[in-house]
Short mmCIF file of C-alpha atoms in Angstrom, two decimals:
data_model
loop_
_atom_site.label_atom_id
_atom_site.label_comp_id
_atom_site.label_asym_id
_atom_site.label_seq_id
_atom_site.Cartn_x
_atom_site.Cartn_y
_atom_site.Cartn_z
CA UNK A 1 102.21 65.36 -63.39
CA UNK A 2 101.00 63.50 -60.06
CA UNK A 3 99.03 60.93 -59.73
CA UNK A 4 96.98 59.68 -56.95
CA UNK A 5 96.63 55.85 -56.03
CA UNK A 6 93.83 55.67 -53.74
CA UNK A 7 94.42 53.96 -50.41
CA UNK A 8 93.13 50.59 -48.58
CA UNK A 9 94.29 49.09 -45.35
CA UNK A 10 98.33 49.86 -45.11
CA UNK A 11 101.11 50.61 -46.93
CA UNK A 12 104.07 53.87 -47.60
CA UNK A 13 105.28 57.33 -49.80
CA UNK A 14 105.20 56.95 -53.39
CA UNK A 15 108.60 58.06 -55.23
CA UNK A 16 108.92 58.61 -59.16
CA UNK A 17 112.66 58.39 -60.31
CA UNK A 18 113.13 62.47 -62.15
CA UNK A 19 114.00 61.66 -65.99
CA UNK A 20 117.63 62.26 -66.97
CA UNK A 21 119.59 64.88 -68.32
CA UNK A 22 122.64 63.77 -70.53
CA UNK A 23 125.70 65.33 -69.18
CA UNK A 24 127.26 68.84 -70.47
CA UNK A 25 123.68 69.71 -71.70
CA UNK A 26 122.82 72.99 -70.46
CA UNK A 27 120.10 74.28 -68.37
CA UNK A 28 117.81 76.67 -69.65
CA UNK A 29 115.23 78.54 -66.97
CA UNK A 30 112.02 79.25 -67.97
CA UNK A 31 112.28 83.12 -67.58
CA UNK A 32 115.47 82.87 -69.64
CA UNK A 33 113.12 81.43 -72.42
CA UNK A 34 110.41 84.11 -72.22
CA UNK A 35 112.71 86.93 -72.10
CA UNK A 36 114.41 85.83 -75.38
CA UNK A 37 111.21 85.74 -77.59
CA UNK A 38 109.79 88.91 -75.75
CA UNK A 39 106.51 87.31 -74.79
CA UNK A 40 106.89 88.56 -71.19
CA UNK A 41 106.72 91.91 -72.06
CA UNK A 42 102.87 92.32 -73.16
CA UNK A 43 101.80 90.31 -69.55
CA UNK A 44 101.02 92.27 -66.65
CA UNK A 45 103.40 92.80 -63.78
CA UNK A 46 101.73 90.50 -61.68
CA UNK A 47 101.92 87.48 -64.10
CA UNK A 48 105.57 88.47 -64.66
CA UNK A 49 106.69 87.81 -60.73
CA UNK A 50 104.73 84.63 -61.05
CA UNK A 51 106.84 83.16 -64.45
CA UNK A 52 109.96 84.74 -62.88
CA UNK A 53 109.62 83.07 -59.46
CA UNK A 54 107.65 80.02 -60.81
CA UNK A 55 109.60 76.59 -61.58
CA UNK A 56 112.07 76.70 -64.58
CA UNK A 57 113.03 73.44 -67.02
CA UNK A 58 115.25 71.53 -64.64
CA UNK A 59 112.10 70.96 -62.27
CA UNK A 60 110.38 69.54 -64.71
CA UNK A 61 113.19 67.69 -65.68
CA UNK A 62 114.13 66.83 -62.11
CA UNK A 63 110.47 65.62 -61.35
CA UNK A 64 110.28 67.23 -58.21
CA UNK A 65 107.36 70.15 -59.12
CA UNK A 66 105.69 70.35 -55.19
CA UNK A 67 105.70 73.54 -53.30
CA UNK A 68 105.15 72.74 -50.35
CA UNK A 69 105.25 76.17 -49.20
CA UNK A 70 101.68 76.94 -50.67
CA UNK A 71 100.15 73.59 -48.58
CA UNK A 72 99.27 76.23 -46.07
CA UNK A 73 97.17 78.98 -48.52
CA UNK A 74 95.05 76.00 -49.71
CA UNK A 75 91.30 77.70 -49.62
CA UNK A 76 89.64 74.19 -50.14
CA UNK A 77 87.25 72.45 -47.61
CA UNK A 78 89.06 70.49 -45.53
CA UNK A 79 85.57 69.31 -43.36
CA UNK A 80 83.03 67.61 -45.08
CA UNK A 81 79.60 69.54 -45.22
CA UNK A 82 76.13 67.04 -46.13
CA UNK A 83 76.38 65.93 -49.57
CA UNK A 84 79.40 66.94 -50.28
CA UNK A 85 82.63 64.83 -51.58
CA UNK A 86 86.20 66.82 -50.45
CA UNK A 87 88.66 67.52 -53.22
CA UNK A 88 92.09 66.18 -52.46
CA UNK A 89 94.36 68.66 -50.70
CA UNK A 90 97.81 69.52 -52.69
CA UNK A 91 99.76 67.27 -49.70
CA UNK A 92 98.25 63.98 -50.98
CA UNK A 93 98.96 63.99 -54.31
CA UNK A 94 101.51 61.54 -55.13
CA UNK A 95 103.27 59.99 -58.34
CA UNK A 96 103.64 57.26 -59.61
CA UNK A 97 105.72 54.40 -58.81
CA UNK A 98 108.51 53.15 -61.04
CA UNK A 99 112.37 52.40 -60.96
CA UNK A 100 114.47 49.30 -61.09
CA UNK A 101 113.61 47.64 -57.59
CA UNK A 102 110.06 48.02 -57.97
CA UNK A 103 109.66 46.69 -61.26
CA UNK A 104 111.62 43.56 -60.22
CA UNK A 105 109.55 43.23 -56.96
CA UNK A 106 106.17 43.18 -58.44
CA UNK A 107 107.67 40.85 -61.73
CA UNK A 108 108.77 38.17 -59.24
CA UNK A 109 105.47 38.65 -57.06
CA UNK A 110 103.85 37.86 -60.54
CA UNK A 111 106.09 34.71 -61.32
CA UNK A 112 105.08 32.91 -57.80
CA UNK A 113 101.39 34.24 -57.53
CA UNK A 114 101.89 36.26 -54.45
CA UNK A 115 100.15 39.16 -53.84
CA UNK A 116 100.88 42.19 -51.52
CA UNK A 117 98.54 44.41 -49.45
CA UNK A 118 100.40 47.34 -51.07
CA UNK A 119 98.80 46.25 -54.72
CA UNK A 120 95.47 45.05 -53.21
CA UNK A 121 94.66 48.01 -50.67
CA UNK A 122 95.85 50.79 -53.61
CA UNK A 123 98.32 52.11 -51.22
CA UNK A 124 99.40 55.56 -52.51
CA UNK A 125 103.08 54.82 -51.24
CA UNK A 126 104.23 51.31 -52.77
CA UNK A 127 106.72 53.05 -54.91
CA UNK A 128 109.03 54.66 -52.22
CA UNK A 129 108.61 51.08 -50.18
CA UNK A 130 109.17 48.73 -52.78
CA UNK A 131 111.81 51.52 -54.48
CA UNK A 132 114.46 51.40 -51.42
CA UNK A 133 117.28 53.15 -52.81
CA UNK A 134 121.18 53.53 -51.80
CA UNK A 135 120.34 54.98 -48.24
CA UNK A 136 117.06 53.29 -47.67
CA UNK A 137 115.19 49.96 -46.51
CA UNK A 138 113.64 48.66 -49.22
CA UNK A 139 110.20 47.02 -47.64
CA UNK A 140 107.21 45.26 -48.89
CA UNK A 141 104.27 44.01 -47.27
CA UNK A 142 102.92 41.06 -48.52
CA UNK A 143 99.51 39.76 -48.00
CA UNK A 144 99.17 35.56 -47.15
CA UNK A 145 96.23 33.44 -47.89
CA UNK A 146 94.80 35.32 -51.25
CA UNK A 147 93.50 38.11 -52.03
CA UNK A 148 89.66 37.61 -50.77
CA UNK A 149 88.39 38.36 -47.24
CA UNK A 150 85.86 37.07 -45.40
CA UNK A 151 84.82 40.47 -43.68
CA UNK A 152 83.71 43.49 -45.32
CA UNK A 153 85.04 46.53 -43.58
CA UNK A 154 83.59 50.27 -44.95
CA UNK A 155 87.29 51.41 -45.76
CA UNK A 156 88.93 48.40 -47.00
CA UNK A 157 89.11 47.95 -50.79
CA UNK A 158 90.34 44.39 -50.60
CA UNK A 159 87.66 42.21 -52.17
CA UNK A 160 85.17 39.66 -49.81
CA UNK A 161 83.19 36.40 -49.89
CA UNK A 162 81.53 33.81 -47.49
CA UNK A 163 83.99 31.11 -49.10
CA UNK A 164 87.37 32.01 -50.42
CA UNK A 165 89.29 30.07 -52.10
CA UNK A 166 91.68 27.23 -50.35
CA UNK A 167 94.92 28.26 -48.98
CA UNK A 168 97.78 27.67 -51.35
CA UNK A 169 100.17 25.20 -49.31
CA UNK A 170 103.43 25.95 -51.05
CA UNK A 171 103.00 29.91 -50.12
CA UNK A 172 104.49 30.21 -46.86
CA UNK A 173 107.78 28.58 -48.78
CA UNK A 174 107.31 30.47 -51.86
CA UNK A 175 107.16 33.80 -49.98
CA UNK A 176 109.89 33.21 -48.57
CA UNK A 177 112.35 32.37 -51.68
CA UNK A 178 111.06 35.37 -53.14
CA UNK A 179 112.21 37.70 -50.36
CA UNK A 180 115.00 36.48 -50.15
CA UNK A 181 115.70 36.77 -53.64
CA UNK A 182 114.74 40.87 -53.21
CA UNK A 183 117.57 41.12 -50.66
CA UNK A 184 114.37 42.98 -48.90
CA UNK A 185 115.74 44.33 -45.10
CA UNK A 186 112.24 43.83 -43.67
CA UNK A 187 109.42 42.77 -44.77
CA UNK A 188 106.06 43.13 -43.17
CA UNK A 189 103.98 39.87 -43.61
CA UNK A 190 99.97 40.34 -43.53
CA UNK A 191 96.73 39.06 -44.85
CA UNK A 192 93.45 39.08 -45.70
CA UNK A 193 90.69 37.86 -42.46
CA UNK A 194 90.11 33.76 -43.29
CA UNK A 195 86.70 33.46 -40.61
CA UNK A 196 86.19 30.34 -42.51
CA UNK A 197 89.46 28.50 -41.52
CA UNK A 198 89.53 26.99 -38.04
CA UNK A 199 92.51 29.16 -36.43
CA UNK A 200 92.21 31.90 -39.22
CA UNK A 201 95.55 31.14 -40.26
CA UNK A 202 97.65 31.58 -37.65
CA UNK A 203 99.81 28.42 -38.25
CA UNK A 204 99.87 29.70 -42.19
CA UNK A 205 101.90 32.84 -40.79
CA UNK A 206 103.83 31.17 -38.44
CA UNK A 207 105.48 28.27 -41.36
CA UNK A 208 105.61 31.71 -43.57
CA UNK A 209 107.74 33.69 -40.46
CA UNK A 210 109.69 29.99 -40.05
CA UNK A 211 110.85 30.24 -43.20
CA UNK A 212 112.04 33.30 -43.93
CA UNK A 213 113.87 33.20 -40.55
CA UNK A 214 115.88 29.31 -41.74
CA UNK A 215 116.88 31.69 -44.76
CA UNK A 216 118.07 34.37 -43.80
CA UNK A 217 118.15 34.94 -39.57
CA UNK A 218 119.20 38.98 -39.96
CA UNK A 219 116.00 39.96 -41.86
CA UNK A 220 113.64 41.34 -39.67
CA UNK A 221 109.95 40.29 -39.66
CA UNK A 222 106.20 41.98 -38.73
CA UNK A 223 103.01 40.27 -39.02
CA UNK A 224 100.04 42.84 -38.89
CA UNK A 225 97.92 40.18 -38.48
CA UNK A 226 93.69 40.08 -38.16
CA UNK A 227 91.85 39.59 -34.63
CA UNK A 228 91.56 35.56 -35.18
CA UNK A 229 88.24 36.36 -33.66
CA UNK A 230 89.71 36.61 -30.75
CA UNK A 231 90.90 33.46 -30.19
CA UNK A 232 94.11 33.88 -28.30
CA UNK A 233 95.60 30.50 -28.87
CA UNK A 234 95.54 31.55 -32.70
CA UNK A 235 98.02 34.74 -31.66
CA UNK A 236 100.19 32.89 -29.11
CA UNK A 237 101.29 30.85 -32.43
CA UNK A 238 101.97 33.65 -34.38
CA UNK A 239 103.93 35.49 -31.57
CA UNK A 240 105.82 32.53 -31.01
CA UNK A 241 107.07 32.05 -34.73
CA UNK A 242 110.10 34.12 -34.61
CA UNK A 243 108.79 37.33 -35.28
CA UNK A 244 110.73 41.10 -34.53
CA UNK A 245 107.03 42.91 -34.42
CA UNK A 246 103.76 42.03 -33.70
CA UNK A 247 101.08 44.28 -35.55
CA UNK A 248 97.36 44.67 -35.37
CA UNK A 249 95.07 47.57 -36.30
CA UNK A 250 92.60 49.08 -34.59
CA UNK A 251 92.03 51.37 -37.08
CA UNK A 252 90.17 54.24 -35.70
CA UNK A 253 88.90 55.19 -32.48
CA UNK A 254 86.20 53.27 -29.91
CA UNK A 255 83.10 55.40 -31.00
CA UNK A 256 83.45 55.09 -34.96
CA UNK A 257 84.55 51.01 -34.66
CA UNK A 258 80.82 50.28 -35.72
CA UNK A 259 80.25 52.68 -38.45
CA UNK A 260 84.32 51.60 -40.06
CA UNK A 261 85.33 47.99 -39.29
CA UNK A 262 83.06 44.85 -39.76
CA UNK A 263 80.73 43.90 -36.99
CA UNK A 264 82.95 40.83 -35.71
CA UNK A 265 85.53 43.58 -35.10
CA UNK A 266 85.91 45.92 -32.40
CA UNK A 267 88.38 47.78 -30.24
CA UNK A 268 88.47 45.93 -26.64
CA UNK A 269 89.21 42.63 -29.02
CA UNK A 270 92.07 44.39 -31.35
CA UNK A 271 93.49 45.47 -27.66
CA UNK A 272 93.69 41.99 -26.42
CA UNK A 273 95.36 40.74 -29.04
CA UNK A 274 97.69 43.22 -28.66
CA UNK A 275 98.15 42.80 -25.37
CA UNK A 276 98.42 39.10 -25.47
CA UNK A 277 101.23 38.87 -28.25
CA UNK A 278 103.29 40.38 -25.30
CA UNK A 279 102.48 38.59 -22.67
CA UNK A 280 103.09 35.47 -24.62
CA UNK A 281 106.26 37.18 -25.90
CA UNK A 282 107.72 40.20 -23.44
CA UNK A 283 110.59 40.76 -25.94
CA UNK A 284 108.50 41.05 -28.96
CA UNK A 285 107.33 44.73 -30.09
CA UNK A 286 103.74 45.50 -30.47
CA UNK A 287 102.35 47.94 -33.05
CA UNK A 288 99.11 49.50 -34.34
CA UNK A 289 97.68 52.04 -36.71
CA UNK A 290 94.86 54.49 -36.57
CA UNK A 291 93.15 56.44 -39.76
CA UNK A 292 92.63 59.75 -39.20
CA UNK A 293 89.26 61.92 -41.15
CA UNK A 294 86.43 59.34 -40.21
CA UNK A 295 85.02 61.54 -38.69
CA UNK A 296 86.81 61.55 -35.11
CA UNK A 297 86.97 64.50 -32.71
CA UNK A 298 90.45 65.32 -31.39
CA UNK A 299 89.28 64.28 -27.81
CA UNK A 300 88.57 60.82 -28.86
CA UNK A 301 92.15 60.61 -30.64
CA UNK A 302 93.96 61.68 -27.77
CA UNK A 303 91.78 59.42 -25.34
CA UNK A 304 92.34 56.23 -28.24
CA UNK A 305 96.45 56.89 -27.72
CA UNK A 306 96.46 56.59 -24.01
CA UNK A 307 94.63 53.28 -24.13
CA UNK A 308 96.43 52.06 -26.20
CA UNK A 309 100.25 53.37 -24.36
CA UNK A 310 98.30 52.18 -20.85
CA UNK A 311 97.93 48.37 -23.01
CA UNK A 312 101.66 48.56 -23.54
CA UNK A 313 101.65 49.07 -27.17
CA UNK A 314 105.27 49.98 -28.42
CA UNK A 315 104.70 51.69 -31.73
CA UNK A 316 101.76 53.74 -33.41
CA UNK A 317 100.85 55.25 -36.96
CA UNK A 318 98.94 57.61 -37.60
CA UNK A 319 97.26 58.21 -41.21
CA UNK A 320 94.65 60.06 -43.80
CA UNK A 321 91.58 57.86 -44.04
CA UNK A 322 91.44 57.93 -47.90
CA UNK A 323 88.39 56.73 -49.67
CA UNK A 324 89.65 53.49 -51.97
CA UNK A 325 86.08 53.87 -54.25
CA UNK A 326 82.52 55.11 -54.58
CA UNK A 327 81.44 52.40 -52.49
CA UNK A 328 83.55 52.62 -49.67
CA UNK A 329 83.06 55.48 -46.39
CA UNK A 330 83.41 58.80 -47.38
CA UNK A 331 86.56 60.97 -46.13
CA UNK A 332 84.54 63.56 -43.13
CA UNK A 333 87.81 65.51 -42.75
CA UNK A 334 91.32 66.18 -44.64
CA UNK A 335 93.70 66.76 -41.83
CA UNK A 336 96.80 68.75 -42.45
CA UNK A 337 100.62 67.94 -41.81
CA UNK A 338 100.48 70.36 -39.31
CA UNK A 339 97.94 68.31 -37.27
CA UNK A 340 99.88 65.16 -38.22
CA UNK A 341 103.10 66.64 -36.77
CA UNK A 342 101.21 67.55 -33.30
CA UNK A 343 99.94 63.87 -32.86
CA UNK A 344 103.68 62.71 -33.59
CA UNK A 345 104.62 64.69 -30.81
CA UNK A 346 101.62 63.46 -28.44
CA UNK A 347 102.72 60.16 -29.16
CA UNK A 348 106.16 60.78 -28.51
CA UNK A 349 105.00 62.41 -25.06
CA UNK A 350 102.58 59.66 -23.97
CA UNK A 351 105.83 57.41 -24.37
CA UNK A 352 105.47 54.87 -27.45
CA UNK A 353 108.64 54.00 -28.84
CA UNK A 354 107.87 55.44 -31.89
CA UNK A 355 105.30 57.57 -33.41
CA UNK A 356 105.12 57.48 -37.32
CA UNK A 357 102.28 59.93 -38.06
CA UNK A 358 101.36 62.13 -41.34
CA UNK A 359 99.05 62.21 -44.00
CA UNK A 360 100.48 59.55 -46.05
CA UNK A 361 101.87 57.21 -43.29
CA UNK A 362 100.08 53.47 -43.44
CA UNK A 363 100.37 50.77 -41.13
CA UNK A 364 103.36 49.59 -42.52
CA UNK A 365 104.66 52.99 -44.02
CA UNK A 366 108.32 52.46 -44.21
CA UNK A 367 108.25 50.36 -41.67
CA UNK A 368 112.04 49.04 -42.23
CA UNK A 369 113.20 52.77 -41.71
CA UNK A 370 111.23 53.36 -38.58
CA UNK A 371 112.11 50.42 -36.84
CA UNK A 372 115.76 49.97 -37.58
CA UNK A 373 116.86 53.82 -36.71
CA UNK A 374 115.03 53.55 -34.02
CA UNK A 375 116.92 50.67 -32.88
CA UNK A 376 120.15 52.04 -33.40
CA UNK A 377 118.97 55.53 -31.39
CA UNK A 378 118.02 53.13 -28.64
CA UNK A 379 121.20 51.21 -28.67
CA UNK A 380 123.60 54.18 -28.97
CA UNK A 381 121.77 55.84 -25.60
CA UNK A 382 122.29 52.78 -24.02
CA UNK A 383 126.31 52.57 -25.29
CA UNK A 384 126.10 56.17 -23.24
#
């Protein structure tokens, strides 16, 4: 059974653990079943092809019940009509997390009140992030200065006020002992917008990037970070902490910034950020993120990736726009893998460094993964 989480501002693919079979037991198929009790024999011909070729016990057992093969004869709307609500599409269904390494993440998260953007934002994907696994990067995203924002963007389930609370002092330090008690490989470092604070934080990430970096100088660290208003004196000190990548969102393209993001946001300003994190730093790597189903014509999308490449932004995701609540924007369009896949390849063409890009893909969507094989692609063409 699959369950969806709804999504906020970033975040990765959910992966269940299958249940498990004691060894020696044997497997029994589900056709195997019916034909000993005879109860196939009374169904029509058609229903018998379906039980025959339909899944037997060990996919239940195993978990792993998606057919991804019928993604493409799904009859529902995909386009929103006026006053309607779209039904989720069978390619955004996902499960629910569990397994060893997540558990333990979100108990020690618990123990040093921290709290992650994955938890806050309801990303659909915290369980395959936090999860790892033998052959993967296990990466979190955790979210600095609380949990309460002082802007109130239409997609963002994070919660706002005028006034939040003071910053917790001993959370930069405390964020860092607990990733390095994870063992995490990278860890993406964000946080809620803090208008009310006179450099909106930036010297909060930069002691949080400081540490992590005196205790242990192999892990690599991001900082999707807000717009600081624009203040570029606020970004030069995060760009200057340390930091492997410099992230910032624009979130969806120039003619929908209004109707999505908060009023003190907009695209030219999430651009110059961008473009000053490099110019401060020319080795660091810039990324951003765009949701996808706002409502967005595939001329704008296209037009919104080369001004971004012409800015000199290194990496770009591409997601579904997913609607967190009742309260939040509606979804105007489900767009298929298919579509994803294309845009992965335009990015790819219009030269970013990498283009992570599919239904499920958040800002930070596995962002360990991305980055590091990319590296080691990059350095093995240059060995040649």
């Amino acid at each position: 059974m699959s369950l969806l989480l709804p999504q906020g501002r970033c975040g990765a693919a959910a992966a269940a653990r299958g249940l498990l079979v004691p060894r020696g037991r044997a497997r029994v198929s589900g056709s195997h079943v019916c034909n000993q009790y005879g109860t196939s024999g009374s169904l029509p011909g058609e229903k018998k092809e379906f039980l025959q070729n339909g899944p037997d016990l060990q996919d239940f057992v195993s978990g792993d019940l998606s057919d991804k093969s019928t993604w493409a004869d799904y009859k529902g709307n995909l386009k929103r009509e006026k006053g309607e609500r779209l039904h989720l599409p069978p390619w955004l269904k996902t499960k629910i997390p569990m397994g060893k390494n997540y558990n333990k993440l979100k108990n020690t998260l618990r123990s040093l009140n921290l709290h992650t953007v994955c938890e806050e934002a309801r990303c659909p994907n915290i369980g395959e992030c936090w999860g790892g696994g033998e052959y993967a990067t296990a990466t979190a995203t955790i979210m600095l200065m609380g949990d309460t924002c002082t802007r109130g963007c239409r997609f963002c389930s994070v919660k706002t006020a005028k006034n939040p609370p003071p910053l917790d002092p001993q959370e930069p330090y405390n964020t860092a002992k607990a990733i390095a008690e994870w063992g995490l490989d990278y860890v993406v470092l964000t946080s809620v917008d803090r208008d009310d604070m006179p450099d909106g934080g930036a010297e909060h990430f930069a002691k949080t990037v400081r540490h992590l970096k005196e205790r242990n100088p192999k892990i690599l660290v991001e900082c999707l970070t807000p717009d600081f208003r624009g203040d570029l004196k606020a970004v030069e000190k995060v760009a200057s902490s340390g930091l492997d990548v410099y992230a910032h969102n624009v979130e969806t393209v120039p003619a929908l910034q209004r109707k999505v993001r908060d009023p003190r946001a907009n695209f030219e300003q999430s651009v110059r950020v961008l473009k000053h994190a490099k110019e401060v730093q020319p080795g660091v790597i810039s990324k951003t993120s765009i949701m996808l189903g706002l409502g967005e014509t595939d001329e704008q999308v296209y037009s919104t990736m080369k001004l971004l490449r012409e800015a000199d932004v290194d990496c770009l995701t591409l997601g579904q726009y997913m609607q967190p609540t009742k309260r939040h924007l509606k979804v105007e369009e489900y767009i298929t893998p298919e579509k994803f896949k294309y845009w992965e390849k335009v990015g790819n063409d219009l030269g970013f460094h990498y283009t992570a890009s599919g239904p499920l893909v958040r800002s930070s969507y596995k962002a360990g993964e991305f980055f590091l094989k990319n590296l080691v692609e990059k350095r093995k063409t240059k060995a040649i």
